[in-house]
Structures are given as structure tokens and as C-alpha cells.
Amino acid sequence: MAKWTWNATVVEEKNGARRVGSATGEVEAPTREAARDAARRDIEGKGSGRTAHELRVF
């Protein structure tokens, strides 16, 4: 499996407040598409209130 780096614009909504920021991380996956899915799961984990935008995997 290959290591992939990702970065994304992240929008977090909690208690009526909206924050926008960026996030970067690494995932291990066999393909770029699988890495993108894994990164999205990391960002948008259950109940996190976060949404990924402009997700890039390289």
C-alpha cells in the first residue's frame, strides 16, 4: 500500500457557529480514489460537524 498526503478546506459547524480552515494528513491506501475516500472519512467522521471541500490527494 502507498502513503498518500491529502489537504482540504474544512468547514466546521457547531452551535450555530461556522469556522473555515484547512487540514492536512496522511493515509495509506492502494489507489488515489481509496485514499480520497479514507481522507474524507477522517475529516467527516461521525458527529464531527465537519465537511471537506476542495479535497486534494497527492
C-alpha positions as YAML, in Angstrom:
chain: A
units: angstrom
residues:
- id: 1
  name: MET
  ca: [0.00, 0.00, 0.00]
- id: 2
  name: ALA
  ca: [1.11, 3.51, -0.74]
- id: 3
  name: LYS
  ca: [1.14, 6.51, 1.57]
- id: 4
  name: TRP
  ca: [-0.86, 9.45, 0.29]
- id: 5
  name: THR
  ca: [-0.88, 13.01, 1.56]
- id: 6
  name: TRP
  ca: [-4.09, 14.99, 1.49]
- id: 7
  name: ASN
  ca: [-5.12, 18.54, 2.17]
- id: 8
  name: ALA
  ca: [-8.53, 20.14, 2.18]
- id: 9
  name: THR
  ca: [-10.55, 23.16, 3.09]
- id: 10
  name: VAL
  ca: [-12.65, 22.17, 6.09]
- id: 11
  name: VAL
  ca: [-15.88, 23.79, 7.23]
- id: 12
  name: GLU
  ca: [-16.94, 23.07, 10.81]
- id: 13
  name: GLU
  ca: [-20.40, 23.94, 12.07]
- id: 14
  name: LYS
  ca: [-21.12, 23.71, 15.79]
- id: 15
  name: ASN
  ca: [-23.65, 25.51, 17.97]
- id: 16
  name: GLY
  ca: [-24.67, 27.76, 15.09]
- id: 17
  name: ALA
  ca: [-21.09, 28.96, 14.51]
- id: 18
  name: ARG
  ca: [-19.28, 28.25, 11.27]
- id: 19
  name: ARG
  ca: [-15.49, 28.06, 11.04]
- id: 20
  name: VAL
  ca: [-13.45, 27.58, 7.90]
- id: 21
  name: GLY
  ca: [-9.88, 26.31, 7.92]
- id: 22
  name: SER
  ca: [-7.52, 23.91, 6.25]
- id: 23
  name: ALA
  ca: [-6.33, 20.45, 7.22]
- id: 24
  name: THR
  ca: [-3.55, 18.15, 6.06]
- id: 25
  name: GLY
  ca: [-2.90, 14.50, 6.76]
- id: 26
  name: GLU
  ca: [-1.65, 11.14, 5.52]
- id: 27
  name: VAL
  ca: [-3.45, 7.90, 4.74]
- id: 28
  name: GLU
  ca: [-2.37, 4.50, 3.47]
- id: 29
  name: ALA
  ca: [-4.39, 3.16, 0.57]
- id: 30
  name: PRO
  ca: [-3.83, 1.14, -2.61]
- id: 31
  name: THR
  ca: [-5.19, 3.80, -5.02]
- id: 32
  name: ARG
  ca: [-5.72, 7.55, -5.14]
- id: 33
  name: GLU
  ca: [-9.50, 7.05, -5.10]
- id: 34
  name: ALA
  ca: [-9.31, 4.87, -1.99]
- id: 35
  name: ALA
  ca: [-7.04, 7.47, -0.36]
- id: 36
  name: ARG
  ca: [-9.55, 10.21, -1.15]
- id: 37
  name: ASP
  ca: [-12.37, 8.17, 0.43]
- id: 38
  name: ALA
  ca: [-10.25, 7.47, 3.53]
- id: 39
  name: ALA
  ca: [-9.32, 11.14, 3.90]
- id: 40
  name: ARG
  ca: [-12.97, 12.18, 3.60]
- id: 41
  name: ARG
  ca: [-13.89, 9.63, 6.33]
- id: 42
  name: ASP
  ca: [-11.14, 11.08, 8.56]
- id: 43
  name: ILE
  ca: [-12.41, 14.63, 8.10]
- id: 44
  name: GLU
  ca: [-16.14, 13.96, 8.16]
- id: 45
  name: GLY
  ca: [-16.14, 11.40, 10.97]
- id: 46
  name: LYS
  ca: [-19.46, 10.60, 12.58]
- id: 47
  name: GLY
  ca: [-20.75, 13.56, 14.57]
- id: 48
  name: SER
  ca: [-17.75, 15.78, 13.84]
- id: 49
  name: GLY
  ca: [-19.78, 18.56, 12.22]
- id: 50
  name: ARG
  ca: [-17.01, 18.96, 9.63]
- id: 51
  name: THR
  ca: [-17.31, 18.93, 5.85]
- id: 52
  name: ALA
  ca: [-14.41, 18.61, 3.40]
- id: 53
  name: HIS
  ca: [-14.18, 20.91, 0.38]
- id: 54
  name: GLU
  ca: [-11.51, 21.01, -2.32]
- id: 55
  name: LEU
  ca: [-10.01, 17.70, -1.12]
- id: 56
  name: ARG
  ca: [-6.69, 17.05, -2.86]
- id: 57
  name: VAL
  ca: [-4.72, 13.81, -2.67]
- id: 58
  name: PHE
  ca: [-1.13, 13.52, -3.87]
...
